[in-house]
Short mmCIF file of C-alpha atoms in Angstrom, two decimals:
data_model
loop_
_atom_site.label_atom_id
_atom_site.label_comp_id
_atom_site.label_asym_id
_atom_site.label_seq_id
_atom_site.Cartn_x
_atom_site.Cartn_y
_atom_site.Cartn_z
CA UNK A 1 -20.13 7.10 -8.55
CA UNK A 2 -17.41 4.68 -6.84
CA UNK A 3 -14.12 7.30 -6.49
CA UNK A 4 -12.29 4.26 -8.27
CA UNK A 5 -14.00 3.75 -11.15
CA UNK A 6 -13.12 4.79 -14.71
CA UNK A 7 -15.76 7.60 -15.81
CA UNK A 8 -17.16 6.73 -19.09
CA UNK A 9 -15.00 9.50 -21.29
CA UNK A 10 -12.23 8.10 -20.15
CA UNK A 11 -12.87 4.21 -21.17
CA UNK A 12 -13.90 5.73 -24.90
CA UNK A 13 -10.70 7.77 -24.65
CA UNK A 14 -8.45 4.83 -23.48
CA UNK A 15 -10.19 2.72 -26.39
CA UNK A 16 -9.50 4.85 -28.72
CA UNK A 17 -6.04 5.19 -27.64
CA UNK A 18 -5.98 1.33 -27.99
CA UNK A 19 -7.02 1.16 -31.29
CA UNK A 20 -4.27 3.57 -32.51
CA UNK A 21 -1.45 1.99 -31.64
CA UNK A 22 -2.75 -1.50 -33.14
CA UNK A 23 -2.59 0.62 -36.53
CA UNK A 24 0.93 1.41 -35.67
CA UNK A 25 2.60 -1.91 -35.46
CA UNK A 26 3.55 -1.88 -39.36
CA UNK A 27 5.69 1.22 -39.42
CA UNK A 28 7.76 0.76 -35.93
CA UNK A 29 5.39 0.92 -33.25
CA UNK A 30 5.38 2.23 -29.74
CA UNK A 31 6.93 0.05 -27.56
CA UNK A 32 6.97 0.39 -23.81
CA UNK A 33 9.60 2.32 -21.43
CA UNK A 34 8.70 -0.50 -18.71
CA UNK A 35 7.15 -0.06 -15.38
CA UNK A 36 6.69 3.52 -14.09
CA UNK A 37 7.90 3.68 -10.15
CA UNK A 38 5.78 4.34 -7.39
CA UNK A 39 5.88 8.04 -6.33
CA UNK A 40 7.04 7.93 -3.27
CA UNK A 41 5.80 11.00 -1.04
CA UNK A 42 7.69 12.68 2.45
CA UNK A 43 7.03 10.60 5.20
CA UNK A 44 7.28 12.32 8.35
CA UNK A 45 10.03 10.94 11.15
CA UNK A 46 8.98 11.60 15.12
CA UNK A 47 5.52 13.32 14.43
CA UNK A 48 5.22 13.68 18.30
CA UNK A 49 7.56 16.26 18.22
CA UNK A 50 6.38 19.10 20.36
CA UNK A 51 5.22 22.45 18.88
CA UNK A 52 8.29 24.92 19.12
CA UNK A 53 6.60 28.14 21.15
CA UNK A 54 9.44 30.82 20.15
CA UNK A 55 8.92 32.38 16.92
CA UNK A 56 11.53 31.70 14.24
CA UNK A 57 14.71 34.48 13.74
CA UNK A 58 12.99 36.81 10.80
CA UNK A 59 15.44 37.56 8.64
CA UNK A 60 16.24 40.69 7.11
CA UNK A 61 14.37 42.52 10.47
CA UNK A 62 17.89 44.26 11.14
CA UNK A 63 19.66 44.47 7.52
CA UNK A 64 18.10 47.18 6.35
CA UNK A 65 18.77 51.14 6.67
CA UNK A 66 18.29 54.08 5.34
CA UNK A 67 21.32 55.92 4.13
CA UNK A 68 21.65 59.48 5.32
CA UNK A 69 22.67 62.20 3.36
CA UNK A 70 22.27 60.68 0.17
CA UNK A 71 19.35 62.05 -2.30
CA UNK A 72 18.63 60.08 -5.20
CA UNK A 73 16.94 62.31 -7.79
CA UNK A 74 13.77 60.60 -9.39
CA UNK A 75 14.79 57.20 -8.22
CA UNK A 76 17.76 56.83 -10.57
CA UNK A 77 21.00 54.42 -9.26
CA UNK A 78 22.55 55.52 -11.71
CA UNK A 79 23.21 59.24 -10.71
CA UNK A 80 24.35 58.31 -7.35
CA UNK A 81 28.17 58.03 -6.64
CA UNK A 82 28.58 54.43 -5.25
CA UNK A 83 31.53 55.28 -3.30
CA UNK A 84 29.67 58.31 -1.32
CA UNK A 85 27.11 56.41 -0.11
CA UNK A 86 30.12 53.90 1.23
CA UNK A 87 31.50 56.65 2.58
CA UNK A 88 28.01 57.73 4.17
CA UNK A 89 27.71 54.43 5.87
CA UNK A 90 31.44 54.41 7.23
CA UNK A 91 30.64 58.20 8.69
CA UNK A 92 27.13 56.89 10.39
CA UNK A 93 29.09 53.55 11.66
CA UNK A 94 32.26 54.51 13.22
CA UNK A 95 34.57 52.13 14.42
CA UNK A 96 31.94 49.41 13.75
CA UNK A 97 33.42 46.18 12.70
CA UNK A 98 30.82 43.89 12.96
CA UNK A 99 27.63 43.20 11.74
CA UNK A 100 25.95 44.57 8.18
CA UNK A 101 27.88 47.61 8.90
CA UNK A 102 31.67 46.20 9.81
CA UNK A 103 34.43 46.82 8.12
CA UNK A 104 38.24 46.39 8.68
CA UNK A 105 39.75 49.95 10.40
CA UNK A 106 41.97 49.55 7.12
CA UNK A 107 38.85 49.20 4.78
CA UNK A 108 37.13 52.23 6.32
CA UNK A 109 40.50 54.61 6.27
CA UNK A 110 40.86 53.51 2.67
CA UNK A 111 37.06 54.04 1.87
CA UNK A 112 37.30 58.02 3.71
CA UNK A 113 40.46 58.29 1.19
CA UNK A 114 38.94 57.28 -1.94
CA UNK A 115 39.06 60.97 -2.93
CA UNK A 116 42.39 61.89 -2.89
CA UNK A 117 43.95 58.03 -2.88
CA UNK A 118 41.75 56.61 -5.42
CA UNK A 119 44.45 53.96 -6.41
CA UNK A 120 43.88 51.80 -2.97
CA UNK A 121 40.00 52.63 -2.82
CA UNK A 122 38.78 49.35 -2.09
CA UNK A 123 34.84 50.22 -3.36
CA UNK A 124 34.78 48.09 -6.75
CA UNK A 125 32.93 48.51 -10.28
CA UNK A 126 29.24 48.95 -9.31
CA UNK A 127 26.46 46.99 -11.09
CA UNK A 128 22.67 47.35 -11.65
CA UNK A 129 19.76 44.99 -11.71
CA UNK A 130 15.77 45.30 -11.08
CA UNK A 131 16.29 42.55 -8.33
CA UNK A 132 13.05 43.95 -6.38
CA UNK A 133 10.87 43.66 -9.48
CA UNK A 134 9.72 47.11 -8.81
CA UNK A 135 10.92 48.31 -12.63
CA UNK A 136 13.99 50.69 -11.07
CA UNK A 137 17.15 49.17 -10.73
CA UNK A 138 19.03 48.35 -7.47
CA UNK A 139 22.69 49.45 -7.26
CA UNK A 140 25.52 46.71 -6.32
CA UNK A 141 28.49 47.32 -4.62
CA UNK A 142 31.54 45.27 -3.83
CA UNK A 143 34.03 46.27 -1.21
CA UNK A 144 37.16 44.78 -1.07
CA UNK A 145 38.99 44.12 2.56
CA UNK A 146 41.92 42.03 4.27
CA UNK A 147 42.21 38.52 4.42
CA UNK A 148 40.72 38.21 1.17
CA UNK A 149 36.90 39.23 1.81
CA UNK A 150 34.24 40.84 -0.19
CA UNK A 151 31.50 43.14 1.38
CA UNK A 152 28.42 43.11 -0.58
CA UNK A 153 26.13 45.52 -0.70
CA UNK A 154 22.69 46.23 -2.08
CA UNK A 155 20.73 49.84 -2.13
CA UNK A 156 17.20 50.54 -3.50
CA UNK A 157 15.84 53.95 -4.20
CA UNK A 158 13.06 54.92 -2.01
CA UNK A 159 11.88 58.09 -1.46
CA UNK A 160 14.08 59.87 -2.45
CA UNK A 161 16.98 58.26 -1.24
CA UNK A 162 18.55 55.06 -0.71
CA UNK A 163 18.00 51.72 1.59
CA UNK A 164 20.46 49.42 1.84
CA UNK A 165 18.44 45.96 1.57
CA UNK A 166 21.20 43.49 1.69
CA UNK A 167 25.18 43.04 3.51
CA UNK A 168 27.39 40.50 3.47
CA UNK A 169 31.05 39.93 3.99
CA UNK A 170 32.27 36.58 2.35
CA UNK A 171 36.10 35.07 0.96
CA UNK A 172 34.14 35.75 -2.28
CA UNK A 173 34.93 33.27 -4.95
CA UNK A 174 32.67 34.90 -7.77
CA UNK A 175 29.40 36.98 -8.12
CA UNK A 176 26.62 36.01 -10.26
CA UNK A 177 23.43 37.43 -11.61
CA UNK A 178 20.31 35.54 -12.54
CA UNK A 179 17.42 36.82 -13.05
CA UNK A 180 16.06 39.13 -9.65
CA UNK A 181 18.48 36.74 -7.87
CA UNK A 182 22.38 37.43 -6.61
CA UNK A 183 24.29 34.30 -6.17
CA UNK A 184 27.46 34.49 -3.95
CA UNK A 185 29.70 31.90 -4.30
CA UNK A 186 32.26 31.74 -1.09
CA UNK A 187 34.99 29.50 0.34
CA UNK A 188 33.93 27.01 2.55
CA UNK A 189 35.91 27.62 5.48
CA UNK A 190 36.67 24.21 7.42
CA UNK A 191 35.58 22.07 4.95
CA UNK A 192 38.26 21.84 2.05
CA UNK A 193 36.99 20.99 -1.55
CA UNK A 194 33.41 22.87 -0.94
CA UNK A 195 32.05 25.87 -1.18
CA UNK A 196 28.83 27.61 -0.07
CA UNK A 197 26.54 29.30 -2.93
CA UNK A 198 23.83 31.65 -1.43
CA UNK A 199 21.38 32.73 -3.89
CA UNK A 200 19.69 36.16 -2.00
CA UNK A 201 16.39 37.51 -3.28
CA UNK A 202 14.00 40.04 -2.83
CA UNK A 203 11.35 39.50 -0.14
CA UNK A 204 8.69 41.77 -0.09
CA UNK A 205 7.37 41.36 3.36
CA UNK A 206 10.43 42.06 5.04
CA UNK A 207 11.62 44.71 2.06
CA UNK A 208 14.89 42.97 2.16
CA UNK A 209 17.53 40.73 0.34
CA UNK A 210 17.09 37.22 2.17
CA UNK A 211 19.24 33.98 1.50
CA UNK A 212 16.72 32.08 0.40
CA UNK A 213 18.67 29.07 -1.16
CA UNK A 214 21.88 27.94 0.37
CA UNK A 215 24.16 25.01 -0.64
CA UNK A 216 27.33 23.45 0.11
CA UNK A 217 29.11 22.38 -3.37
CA UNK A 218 31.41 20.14 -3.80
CA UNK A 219 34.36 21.74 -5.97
CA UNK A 220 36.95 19.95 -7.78
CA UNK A 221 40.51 20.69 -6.82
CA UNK A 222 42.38 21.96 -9.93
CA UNK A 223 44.62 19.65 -11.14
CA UNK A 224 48.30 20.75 -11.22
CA UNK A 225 50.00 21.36 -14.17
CA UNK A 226 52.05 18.27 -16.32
CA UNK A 227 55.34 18.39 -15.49
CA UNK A 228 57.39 19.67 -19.24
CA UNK A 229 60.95 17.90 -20.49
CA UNK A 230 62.58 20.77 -20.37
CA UNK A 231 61.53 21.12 -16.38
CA UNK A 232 62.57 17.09 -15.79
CA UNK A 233 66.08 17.93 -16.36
#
């Protein structure tokens, strides 16, 4: 049979479709939307492009690590103290300030002073969220530093302990769950009126936290306030 033409079910089918809208026409009947557009598929631009020969940056190979000397009791976030396993990574990292591991000298001083300066400890309310789909929850961390940025952090239980699968250090405009996903919403730094919004989630080849959506938004400058009588005079 011809690959264009109608099989026979379908010509009874299209018949009988036919013959049920004639019996319609009394009591309003169907009436068309118009013309459906062509779809319109990707058409490829300079397909004599040359393979590329390096393999792409995989990332997440270098974001991960186990935290050391913290023990997380039958797999349970929620018995861990957020801000000593901060503290753990400041005492394995040193003087690092850049990278998954950098923070501010100020951040870190603050962050070894939690204890007895807990007013100026920068670690903020954790959160938790399945966001590896594994059934235990993940624990979130936000770390406040200078200049307005926001370190955030995500740690899964395993074995025992914890791995940090995600770090970032944004001017953090807002956090937001959905579903397995974390979406970080940052200033756009160059480009005023926009901001970037990351959406991370869990990629089990790599065990990590990838950005696996990311967007530049246009934002709408807030309008400033109507000037009052009382402040015209």
């Amino acid at each position: 049979m011809s690959r264009h033409r109608t099989p026979r079910p379908a010509l009874a089918a299209v018949a009988a479709a036919a013959l049920l809208l004639a019996g319609c026409d009394d009591a309003g009947g169907l009436e068309s939307a118009g013309p459906t557009p062509t779809a319109v598929g990707p058409v490829e631009l300079w397909p004599e492009l040359p393979d590329i020969s390096a393999p792409p940056v995989d990332y997440g190979e270098s974001d991960t690590e186990h935290i050391r000397g913290i023990k997380v009791p039958d797999g349970d976030v929620h018995s861990v103290d957020p801000i000593a396993v901060v503290q753990a990574e400041v005492a394995a990292h040193p003087g690092e300030v850049t990278g998954p591991d950098g923070l501010y000298e100020q951040t870190a001083r603050q962050i070894r002073e939690c204890g007895t300066k807990p007013g100026k400890c920068p670690v903020l309310k954790p959160y938790y969220r399945d966001l590896t789909g594994d059934g235990k929850d993940e624990l979130i961390v936000g770390i406040t530093m200078p200049e307005q940025q926001t370190a955030i952090r995500v740690y899964m239980p395993e074995k025992d302990g914890l791995t940090r699968i995600m770090s970032d250090a944004e001017a953090i405009v807002s956090v937001e769950l959905a579903g397995r996903d974390l979406i970080l919403r940052a200033v756009s730094a160059g480009i005023p009126g926009y901001e970037y919004r990351t959406a991370w989630s869990w990629d089990e080849q790599q065990r990590a936290m990838l950005p696996a959506r990311d967007e530049i938004v246009r934002v709408k400058p807030s309008r400033p306030a109507p000037e009052s009588s009382a402040d015209a005079r």
